[in-house]
Short mmCIF file of C-alpha atoms and ligand atoms in Angstrom, two decimals:
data_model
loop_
_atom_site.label_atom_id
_atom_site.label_comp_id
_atom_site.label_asym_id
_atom_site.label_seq_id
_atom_site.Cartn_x
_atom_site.Cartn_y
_atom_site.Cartn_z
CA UNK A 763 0.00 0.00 0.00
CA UNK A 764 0.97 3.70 -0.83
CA UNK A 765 2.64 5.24 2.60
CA UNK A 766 3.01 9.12 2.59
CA UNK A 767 2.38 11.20 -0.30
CA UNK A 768 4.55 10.66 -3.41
CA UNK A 769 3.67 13.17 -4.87
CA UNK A 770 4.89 15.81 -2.38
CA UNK A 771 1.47 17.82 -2.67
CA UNK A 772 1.32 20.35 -0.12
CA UNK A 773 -3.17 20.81 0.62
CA UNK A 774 -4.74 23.64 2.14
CA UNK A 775 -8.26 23.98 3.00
CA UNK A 776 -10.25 26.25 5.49
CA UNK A 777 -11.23 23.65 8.35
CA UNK A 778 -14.16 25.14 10.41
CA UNK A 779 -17.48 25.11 9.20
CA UNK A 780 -18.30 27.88 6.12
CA UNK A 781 -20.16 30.28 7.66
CA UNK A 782 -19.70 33.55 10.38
CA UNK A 783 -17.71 32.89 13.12
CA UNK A 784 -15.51 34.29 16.14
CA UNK A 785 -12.44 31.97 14.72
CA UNK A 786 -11.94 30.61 11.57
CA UNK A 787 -8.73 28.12 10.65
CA UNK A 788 -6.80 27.17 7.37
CA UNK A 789 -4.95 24.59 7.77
CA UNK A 790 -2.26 23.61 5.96
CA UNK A 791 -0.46 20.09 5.44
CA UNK A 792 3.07 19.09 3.55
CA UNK A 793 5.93 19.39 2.74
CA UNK A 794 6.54 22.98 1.56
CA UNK A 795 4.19 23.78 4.68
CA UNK A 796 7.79 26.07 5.79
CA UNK A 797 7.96 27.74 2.75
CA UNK A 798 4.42 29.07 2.68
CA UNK A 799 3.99 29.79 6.19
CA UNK A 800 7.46 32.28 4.78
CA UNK A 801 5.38 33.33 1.99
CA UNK A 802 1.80 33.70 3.76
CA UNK A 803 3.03 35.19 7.11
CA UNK A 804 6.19 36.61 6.29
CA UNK A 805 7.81 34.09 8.58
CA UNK A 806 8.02 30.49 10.15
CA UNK A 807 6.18 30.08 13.55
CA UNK A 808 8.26 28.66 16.07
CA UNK A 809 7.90 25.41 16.54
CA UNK A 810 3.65 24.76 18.69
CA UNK A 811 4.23 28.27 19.85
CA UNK A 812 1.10 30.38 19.07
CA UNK A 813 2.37 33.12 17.12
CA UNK A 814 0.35 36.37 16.51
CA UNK A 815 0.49 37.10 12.26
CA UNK A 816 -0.56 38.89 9.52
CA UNK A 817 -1.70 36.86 6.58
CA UNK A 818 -0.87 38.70 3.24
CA UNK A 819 -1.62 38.06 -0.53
CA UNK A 820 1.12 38.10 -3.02
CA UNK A 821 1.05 41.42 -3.78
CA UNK A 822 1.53 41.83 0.14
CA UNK A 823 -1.56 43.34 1.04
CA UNK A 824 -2.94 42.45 4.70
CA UNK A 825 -5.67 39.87 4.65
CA UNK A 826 -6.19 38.88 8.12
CA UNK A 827 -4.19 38.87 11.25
CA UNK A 828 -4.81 35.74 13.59
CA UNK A 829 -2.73 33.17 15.34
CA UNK A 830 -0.65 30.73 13.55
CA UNK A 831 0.79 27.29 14.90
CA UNK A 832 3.20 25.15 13.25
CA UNK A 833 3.96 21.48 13.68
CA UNK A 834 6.70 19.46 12.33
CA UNK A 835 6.45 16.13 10.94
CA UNK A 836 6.04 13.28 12.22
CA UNK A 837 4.61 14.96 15.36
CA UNK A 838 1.09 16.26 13.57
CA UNK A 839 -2.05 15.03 12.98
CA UNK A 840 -1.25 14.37 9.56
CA UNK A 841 2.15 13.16 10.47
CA UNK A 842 3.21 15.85 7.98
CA UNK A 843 4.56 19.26 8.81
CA UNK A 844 1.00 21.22 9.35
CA UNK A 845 0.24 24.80 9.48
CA UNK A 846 -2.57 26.18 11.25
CA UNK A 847 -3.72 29.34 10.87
CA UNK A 848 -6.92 31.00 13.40
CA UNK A 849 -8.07 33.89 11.71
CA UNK A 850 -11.37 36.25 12.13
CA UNK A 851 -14.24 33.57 10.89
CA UNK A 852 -15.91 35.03 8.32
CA UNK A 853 -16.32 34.05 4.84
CA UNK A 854 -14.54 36.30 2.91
CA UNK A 855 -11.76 36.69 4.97
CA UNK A 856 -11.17 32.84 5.18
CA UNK A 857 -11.25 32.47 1.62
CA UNK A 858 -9.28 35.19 0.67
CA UNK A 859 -6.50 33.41 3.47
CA UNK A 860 -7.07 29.76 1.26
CA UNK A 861 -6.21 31.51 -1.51
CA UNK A 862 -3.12 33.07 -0.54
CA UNK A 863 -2.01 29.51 0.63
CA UNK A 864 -3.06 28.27 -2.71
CA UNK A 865 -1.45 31.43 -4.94
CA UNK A 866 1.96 30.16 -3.13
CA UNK A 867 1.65 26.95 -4.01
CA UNK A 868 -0.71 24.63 -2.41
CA UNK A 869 -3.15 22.43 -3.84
CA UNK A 870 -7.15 22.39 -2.88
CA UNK A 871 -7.25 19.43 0.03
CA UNK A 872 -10.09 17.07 -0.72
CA UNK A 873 -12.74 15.50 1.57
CA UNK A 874 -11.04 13.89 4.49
CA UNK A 875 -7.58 13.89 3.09
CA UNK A 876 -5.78 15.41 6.15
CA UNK A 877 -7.27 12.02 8.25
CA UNK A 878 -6.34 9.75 4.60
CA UNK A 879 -2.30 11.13 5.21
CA UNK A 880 -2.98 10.65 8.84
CA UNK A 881 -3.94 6.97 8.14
CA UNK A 882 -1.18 6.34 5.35
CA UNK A 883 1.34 7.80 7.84
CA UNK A 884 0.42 5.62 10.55
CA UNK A 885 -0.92 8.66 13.11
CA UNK A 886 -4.30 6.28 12.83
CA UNK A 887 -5.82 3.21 12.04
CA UNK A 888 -8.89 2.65 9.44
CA UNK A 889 -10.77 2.24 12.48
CA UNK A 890 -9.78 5.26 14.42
CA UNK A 891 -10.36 7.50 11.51
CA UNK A 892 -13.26 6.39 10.19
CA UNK A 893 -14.20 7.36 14.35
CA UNK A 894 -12.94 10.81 13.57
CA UNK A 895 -15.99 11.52 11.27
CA UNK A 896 -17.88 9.52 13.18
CA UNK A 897 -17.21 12.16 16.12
CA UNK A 898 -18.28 14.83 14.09
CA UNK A 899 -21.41 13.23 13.09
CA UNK A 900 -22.37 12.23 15.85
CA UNK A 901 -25.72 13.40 17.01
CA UNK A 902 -26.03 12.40 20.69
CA UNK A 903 -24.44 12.29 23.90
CA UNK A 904 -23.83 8.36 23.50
CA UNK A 905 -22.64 8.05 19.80
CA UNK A 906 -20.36 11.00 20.42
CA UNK A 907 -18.69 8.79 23.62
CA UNK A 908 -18.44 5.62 21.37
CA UNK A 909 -16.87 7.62 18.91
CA UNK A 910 -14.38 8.72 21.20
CA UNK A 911 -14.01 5.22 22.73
CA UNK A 912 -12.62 4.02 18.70
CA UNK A 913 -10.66 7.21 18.61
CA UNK A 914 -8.27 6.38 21.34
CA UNK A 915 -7.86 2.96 20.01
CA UNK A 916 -10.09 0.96 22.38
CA UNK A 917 -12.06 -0.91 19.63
CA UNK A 918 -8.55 -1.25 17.30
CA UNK A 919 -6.77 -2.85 20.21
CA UNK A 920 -9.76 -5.10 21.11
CA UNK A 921 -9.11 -6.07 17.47
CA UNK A 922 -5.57 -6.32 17.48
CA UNK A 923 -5.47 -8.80 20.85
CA UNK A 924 -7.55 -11.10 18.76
CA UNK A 925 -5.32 -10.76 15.84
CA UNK A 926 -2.05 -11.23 18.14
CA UNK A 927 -3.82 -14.35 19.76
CA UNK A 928 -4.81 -15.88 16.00
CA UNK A 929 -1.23 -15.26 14.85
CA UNK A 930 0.36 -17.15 17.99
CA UNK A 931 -2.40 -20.23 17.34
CA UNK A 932 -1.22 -20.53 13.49
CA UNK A 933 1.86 -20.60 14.53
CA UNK A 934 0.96 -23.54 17.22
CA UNK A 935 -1.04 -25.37 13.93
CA UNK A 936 1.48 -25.42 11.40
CA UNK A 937 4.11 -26.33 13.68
CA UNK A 938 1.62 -29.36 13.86
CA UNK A 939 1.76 -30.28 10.49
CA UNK A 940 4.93 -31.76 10.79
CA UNK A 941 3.73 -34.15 13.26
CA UNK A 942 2.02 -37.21 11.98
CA UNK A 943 -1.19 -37.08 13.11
CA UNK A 944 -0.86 -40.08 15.81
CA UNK A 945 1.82 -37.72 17.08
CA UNK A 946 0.16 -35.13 18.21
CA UNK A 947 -0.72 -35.67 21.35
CA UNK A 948 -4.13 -34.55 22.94
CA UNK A 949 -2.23 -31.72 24.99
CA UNK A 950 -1.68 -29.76 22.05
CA UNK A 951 -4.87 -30.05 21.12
CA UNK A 952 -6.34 -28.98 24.41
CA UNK A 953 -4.21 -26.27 24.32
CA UNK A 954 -5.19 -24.99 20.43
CA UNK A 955 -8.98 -25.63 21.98
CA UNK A 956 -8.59 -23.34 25.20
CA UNK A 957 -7.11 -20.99 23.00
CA UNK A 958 -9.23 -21.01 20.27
CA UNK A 959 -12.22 -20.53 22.46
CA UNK A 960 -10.78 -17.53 24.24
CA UNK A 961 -10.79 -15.60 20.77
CA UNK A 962 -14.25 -16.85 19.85
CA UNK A 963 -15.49 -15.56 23.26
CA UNK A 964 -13.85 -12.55 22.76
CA UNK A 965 -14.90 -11.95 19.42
CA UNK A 966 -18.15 -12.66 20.56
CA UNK A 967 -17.90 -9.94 23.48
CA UNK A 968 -16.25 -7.25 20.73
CA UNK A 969 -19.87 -8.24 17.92
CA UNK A 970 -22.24 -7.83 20.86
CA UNK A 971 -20.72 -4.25 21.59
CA UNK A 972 -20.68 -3.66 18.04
CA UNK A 973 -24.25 -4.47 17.16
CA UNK A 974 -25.05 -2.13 20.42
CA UNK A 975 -23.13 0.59 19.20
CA UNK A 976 -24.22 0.36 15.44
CA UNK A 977 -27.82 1.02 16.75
CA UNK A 978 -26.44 4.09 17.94
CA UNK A 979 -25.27 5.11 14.12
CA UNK A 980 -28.11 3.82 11.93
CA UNK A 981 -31.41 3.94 14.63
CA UNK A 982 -33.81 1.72 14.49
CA UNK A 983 -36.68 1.59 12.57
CA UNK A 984 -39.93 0.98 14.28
CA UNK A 985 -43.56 1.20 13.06
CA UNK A 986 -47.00 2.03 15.13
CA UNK A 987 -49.60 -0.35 13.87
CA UNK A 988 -53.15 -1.53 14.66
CA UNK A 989 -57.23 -0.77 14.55
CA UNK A 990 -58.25 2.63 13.37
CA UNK A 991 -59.05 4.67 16.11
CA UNK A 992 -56.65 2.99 18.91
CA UNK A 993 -54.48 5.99 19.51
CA UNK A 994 -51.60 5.39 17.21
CA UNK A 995 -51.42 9.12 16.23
CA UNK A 996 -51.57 9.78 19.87
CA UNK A 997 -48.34 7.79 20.64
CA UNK A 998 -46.39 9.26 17.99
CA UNK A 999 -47.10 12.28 19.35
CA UNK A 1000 -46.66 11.46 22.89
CA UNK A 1001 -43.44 9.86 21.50
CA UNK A 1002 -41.85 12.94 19.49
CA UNK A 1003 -43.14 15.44 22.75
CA UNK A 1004 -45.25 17.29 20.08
CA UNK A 1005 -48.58 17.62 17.77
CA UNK A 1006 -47.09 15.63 14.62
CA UNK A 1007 -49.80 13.53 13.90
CA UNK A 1008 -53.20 14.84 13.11
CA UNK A 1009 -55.36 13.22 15.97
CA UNK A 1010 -59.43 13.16 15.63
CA UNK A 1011 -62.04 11.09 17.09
CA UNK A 1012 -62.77 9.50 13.29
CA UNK A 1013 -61.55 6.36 12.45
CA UNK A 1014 -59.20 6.59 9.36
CA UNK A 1015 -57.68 9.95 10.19
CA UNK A 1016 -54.34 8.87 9.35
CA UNK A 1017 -54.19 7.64 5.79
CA UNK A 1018 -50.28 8.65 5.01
CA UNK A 1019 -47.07 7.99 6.66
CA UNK A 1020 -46.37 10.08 9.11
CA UNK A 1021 -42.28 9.84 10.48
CA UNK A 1022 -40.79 11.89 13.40
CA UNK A 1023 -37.15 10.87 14.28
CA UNK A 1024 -36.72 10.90 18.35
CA UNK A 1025 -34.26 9.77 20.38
CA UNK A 1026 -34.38 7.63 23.96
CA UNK A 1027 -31.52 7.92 25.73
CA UNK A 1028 -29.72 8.74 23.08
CA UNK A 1029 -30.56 5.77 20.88
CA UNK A 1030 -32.32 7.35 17.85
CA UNK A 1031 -35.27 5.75 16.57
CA UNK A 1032 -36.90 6.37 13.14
CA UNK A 1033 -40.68 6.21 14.37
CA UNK A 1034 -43.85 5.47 11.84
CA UNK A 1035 -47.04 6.28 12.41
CA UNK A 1036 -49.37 4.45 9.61
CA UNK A 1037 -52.89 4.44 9.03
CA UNK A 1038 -55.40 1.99 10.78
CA UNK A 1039 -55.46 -1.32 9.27
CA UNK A 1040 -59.03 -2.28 8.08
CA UNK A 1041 -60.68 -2.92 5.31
CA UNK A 1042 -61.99 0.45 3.49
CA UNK A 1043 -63.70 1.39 0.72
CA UNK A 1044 -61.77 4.83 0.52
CA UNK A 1045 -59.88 4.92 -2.01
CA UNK A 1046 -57.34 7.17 -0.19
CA UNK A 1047 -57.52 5.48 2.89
CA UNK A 1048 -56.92 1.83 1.27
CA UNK A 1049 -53.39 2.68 -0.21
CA UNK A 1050 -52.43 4.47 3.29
CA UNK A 1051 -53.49 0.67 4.77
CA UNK A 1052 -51.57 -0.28 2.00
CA UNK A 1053 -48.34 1.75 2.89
CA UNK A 1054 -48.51 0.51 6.43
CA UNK A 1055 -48.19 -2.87 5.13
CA UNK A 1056 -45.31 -1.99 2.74
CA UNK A 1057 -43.81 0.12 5.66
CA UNK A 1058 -44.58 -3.17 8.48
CA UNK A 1059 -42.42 -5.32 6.27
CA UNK A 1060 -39.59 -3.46 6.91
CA UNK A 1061 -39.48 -2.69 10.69
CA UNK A 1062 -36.86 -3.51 12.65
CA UNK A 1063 -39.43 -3.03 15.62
CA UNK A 1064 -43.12 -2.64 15.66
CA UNK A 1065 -45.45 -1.22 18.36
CA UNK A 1066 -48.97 -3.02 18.00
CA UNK A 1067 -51.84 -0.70 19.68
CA UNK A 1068 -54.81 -2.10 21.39
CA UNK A 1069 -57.37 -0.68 23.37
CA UNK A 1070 -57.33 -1.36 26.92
CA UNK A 1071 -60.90 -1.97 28.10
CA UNK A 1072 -61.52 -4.49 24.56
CA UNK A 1073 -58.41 -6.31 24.89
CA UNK A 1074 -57.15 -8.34 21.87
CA UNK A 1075 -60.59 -8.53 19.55
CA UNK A 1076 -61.05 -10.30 16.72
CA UNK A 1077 -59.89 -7.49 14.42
CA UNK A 1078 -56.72 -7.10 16.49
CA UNK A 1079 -56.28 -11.23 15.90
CA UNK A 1080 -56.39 -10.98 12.58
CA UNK A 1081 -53.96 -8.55 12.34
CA UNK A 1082 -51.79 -10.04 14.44
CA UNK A 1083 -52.27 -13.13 12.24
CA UNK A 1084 -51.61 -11.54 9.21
CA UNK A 1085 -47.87 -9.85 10.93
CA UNK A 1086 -46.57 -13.20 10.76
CA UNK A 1087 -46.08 -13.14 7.43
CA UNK A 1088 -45.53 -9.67 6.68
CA UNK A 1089 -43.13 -9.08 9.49
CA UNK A 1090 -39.34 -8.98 8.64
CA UNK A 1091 -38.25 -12.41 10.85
CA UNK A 1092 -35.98 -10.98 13.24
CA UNK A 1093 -38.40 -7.92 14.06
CA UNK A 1094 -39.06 -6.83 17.41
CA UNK A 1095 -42.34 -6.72 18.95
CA UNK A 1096 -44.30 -4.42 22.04
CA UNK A 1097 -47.84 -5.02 22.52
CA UNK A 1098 -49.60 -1.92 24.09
CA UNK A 1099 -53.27 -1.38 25.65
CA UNK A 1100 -53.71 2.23 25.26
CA UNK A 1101 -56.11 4.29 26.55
CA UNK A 1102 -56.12 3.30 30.38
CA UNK A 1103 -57.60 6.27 31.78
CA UNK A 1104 -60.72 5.06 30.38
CA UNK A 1105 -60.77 2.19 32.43
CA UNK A 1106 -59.38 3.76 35.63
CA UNK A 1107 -56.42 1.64 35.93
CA UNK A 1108 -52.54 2.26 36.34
CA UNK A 1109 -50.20 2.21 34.30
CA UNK A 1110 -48.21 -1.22 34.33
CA UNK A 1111 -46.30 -3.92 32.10
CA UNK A 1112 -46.49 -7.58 31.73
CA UNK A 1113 -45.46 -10.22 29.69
CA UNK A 1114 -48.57 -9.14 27.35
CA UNK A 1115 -47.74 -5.57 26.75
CA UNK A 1116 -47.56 -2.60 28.24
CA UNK A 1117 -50.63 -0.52 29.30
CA UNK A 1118 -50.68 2.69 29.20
CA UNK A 1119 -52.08 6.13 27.95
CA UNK A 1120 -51.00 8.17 24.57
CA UNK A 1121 -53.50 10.89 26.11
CA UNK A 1122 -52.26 11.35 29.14
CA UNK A 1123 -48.82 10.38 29.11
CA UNK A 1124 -48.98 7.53 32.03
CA UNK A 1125 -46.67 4.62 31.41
CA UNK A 1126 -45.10 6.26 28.75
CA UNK A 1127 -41.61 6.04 30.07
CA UNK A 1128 -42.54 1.99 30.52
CA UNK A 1129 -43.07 2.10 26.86
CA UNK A 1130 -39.83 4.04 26.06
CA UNK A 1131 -38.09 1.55 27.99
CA UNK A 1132 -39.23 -1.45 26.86
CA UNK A 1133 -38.38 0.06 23.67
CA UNK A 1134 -35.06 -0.12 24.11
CA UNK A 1135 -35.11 -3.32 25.35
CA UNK A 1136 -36.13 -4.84 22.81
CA UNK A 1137 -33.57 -3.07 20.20
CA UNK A 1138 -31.04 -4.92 22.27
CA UNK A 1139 -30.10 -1.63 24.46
CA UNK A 1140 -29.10 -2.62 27.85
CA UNK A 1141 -28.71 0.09 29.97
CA UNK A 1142 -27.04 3.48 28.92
CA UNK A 1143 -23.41 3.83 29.60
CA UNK A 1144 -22.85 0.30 28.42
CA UNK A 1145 -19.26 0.18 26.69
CA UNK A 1146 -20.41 0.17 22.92
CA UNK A 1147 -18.82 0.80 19.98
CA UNK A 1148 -19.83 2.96 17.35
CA UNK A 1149 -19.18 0.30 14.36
CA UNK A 1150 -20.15 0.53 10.93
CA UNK A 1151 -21.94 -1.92 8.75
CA UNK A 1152 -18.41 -2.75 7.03
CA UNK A 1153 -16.66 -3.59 11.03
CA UNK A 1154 -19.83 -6.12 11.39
CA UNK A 1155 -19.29 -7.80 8.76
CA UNK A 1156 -15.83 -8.04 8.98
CA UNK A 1157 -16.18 -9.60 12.25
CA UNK A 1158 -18.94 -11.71 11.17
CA UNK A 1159 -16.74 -13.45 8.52
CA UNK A 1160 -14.11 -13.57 11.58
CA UNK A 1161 -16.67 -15.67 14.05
CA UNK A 1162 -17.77 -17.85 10.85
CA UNK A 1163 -14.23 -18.67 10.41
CA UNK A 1164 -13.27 -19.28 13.57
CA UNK A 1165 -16.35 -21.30 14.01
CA UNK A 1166 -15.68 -23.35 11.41
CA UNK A 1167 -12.12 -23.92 12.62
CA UNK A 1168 -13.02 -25.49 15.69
CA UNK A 1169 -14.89 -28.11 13.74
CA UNK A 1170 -11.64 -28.80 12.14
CA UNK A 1171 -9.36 -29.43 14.71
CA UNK A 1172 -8.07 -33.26 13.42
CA UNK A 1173 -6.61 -31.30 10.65
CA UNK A 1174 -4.55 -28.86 11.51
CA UNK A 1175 -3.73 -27.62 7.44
CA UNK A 1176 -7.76 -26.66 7.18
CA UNK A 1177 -7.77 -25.35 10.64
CA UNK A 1178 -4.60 -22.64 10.43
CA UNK A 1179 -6.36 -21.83 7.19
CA UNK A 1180 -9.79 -20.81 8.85
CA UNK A 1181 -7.70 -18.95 11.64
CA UNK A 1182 -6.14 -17.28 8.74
CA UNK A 1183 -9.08 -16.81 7.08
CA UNK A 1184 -10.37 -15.13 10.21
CA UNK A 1185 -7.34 -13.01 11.32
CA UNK A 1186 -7.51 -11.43 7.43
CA UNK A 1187 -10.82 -10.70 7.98
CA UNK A 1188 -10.23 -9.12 11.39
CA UNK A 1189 -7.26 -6.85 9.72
CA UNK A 1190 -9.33 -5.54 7.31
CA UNK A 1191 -11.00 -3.39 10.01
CA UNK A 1192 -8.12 -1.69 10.97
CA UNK A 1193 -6.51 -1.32 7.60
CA UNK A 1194 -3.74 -3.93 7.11
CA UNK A 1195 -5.63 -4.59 4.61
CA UNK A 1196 -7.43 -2.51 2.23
CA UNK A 1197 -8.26 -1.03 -1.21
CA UNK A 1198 -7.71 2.08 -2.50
CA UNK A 1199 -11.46 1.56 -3.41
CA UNK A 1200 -12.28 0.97 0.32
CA UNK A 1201 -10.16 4.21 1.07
CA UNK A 1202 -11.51 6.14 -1.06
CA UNK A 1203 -15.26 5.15 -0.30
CA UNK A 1204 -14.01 6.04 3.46
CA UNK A 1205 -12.86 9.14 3.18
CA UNK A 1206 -15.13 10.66 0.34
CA UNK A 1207 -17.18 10.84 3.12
CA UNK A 1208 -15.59 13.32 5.40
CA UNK A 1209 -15.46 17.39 5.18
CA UNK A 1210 -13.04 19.33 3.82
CA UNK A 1211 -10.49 20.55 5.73
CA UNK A 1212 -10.57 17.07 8.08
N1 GDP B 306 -59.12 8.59 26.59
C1 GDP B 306 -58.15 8.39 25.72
N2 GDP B 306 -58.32 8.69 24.44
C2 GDP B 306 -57.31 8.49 23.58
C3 GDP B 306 -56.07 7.96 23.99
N3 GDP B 306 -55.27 7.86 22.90
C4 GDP B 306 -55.98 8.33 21.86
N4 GDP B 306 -57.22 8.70 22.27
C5 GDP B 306 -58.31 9.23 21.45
O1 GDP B 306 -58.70 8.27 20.49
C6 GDP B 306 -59.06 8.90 19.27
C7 GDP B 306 -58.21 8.34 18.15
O2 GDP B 306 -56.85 8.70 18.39
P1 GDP B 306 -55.76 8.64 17.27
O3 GDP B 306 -54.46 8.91 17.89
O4 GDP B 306 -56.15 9.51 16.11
O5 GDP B 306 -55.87 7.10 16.86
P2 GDP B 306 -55.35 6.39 15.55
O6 GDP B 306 -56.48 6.33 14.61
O7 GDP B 306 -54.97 5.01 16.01
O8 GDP B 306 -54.19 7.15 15.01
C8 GDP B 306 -58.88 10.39 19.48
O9 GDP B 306 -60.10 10.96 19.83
C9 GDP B 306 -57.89 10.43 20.65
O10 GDP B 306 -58.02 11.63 21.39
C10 GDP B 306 -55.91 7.65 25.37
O11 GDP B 306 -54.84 7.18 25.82
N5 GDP B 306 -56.95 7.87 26.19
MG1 MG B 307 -53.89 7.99 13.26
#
């Protein structure tokens, strides 16, 4: 794989968001970083000493005056020599401070191609970066502290330990395949066992955290079905803490979609509210019921309303009856009985559902958290990481392998190939292995000036 930058390019780009500001920061990365700091601001900064500067054009004219710090390779974030320059935030001014960079020489940085020349010079992992724009996008409290968690290398050297352990077990296999099998005695074996189940379990402990964490990214996608009428509107609103959903006392109100994004404790959730299923003759209302269905077969959760003082009636059972099919298999279900205050009673939950009421709010926070429960959410503050869809499968493939390795231990050639299988699989995530295609996919996806 390409290390460095061949071709020398030295990239500048303004790195705080476009916009009006109090501060607003070029930064530049390379190696001719010394000569246009020279050219730029007259002179070199000392060496991480914040340096008060004037920023001029080539014709010398003042553009800005602001702060500048400079960095020498290898001991930047780019692992580069990097100048940073904090100037008055505004539009203009920033631009007209790019350009000057770019008049003396530098080249246009693209999309996350400071964090790419951190990566190719070692400063990060594929992991850890692809957690640096992770950080930025992260849009609560929780994903931000997973983020941070595969920043400072936690998840890599989770990773890394399993990789160490596989390398030390291939070794331990093919120094097996010298042996004739009746030579091997059953001590070796036991140890290749003990130490192949202490990756599996923690590979298994690293994919539990992973599929925790990657709820945290992508939210989960959960659908309000049931009866006309029940108070499905109701809950969405109740849900989302406002008047989303237009709620009447007629049956068939709802005939679109209606979606509201919330979060619970951080864990978003991508909520649906859908019309009542029934039969109609409405035309309108029949490809709204129609929708729902569409919109049911791709839930990762659905909340199925009844009314509290009916219970489950015979319109509820056939709809029930009629989610087996449509329901995605591994879907998760809540049963509620809405409308308590009707009947008087308390909120509560059982093994049947919860019961509670969208009008007046009671047992709404049982809901919530039996809503999380059943995405798999423990308890907030849970170590999770923050994985993508790409570290999954990665360590998917891994456990496959590995599983299919301990089938295999009689033969110790097909058995240090599944471990090698396994540990290939398990480099990919941090970037031992990777494509330029991969790269690039990664890293189109960052802003400018990161
Ligand atoms: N008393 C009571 N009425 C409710 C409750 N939830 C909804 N409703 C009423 O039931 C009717 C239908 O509600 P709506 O949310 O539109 O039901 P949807 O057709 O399932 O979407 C409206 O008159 C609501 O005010 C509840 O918890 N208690
Ligand atoms: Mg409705």
């Amino acid at each position: 794989m390409e290390r460095g930058d061949p071709a020398g390019d030295t990239i500048a780009a303004v790195a705080t968001p476009p916009g009006r500001g109090g501060i607003g920061i070029v930064r530049v990365s390379g190696a001719k970083v010394a000569d246009l700091a020279r050219a730029v601001l007259g002179k070199l900064p000392p060496l991480r000493q914040a340096t008060l500067v004037i920023a001029r054009d080539a014709q010398g004219r003042a553009l800005d005056q602001g702060i500048a710090l400079y960095y020498a390779a290898p001991s930047s974030y780019t692992g580069e020599d990097v100048l940073e320059f904090q100037g008055h935030g505004g539009h203009a001014v920033m631009n007209s401070v790019l350009a000057a960079f770019l008049d003396a020489g530098a080249r246009l940085a693209e999309p996350g191609e400071y964090t790419r020349r951190a990566f190719l010079n070692d400063r990060l992992d594929l992991a850890q970066a692809e957690a640096v724009a992770d950080l930025i996008d992260a849009s609560s409290k929780e994903a931000a502290r997973s983020a941070i968690r595969s920043l400072s290398g936690e998840f890599s050297r989770g990773i890394e330990a399993m990789v160490a352990a596989l390398v030390e077990l291939r070794a331990l296999a093919e120094a097996m395949l010298d042996f004739p099998e009746e030579e091997v005695d059953t001590l070796h074996r036991d140890d290749a066992l003990e130490r192949l189940g202490r990756v599996r379990a923690s590979l298994a402990d690293i994919l539990l955290k992973s599929r925790r964490g990657s709820l945290l990214r992508e939210g989960i996608h959960v659908v309000i079905a049931g009866r006309p009428n029940v108070g499905k509107s109701s809950l969405l609103n109740r849900l989302a803490g406002a008047e989303r959903a237009i709620v009447t006392a007629l049956p068939g109100t709802t005939r679109d979609l209606v979606r509201e994004d919330i979060a619970i404790d951080g864990v978003p959730l991508h909520v649906v509210d859908t019309a009542g299923l029934r039969e109609t003759a409405d035309e309108v209302e029949r490809i709204g019921v129609e929708r729902a269905w569409q919109e049911l077969a791709r839930a990762d959760m659905v909340i199925a309303v009844f009314e509290a003082d009916r219970g489950i009636g015979p319109e509820d059972r056939a709809i029930l009856a009629r989610f087996e099919s449509a329901l995605p298999a591994g879907a998760a279900r809540i049963q509620i009985f809405n409308k308590i205050d009707l009947c008087g009673k308390p909120a509560s939950e059982d093994e049947s559902g919860v019961r509670m009421s969208a009008k007046t709010g009671a047992g709404i926070e049982l809901l919530r958290q039996a809503m999380l429960r059943a995405a798999g959410w423990t308890q907030s503050g849970e170590t999770v990481f923050l994985a993508r869809e790409r570290h999954l499968r990665a360590l998917e493939r891994a456990e496959t392998h590995l599983g299919t390795a301990a089938q295999e231990l009689a033969r110790w050639e097909l058995f240090a190939e599944e471990l090698r299988l396994a540990q290939q699989a398990l480099a990919e995530i941090t970037g031992e292995f990777t494509s330029d295609d991969l790269l690039g996919e990664i890293f189109r996806r960052f802003c400018i000036g990161k």
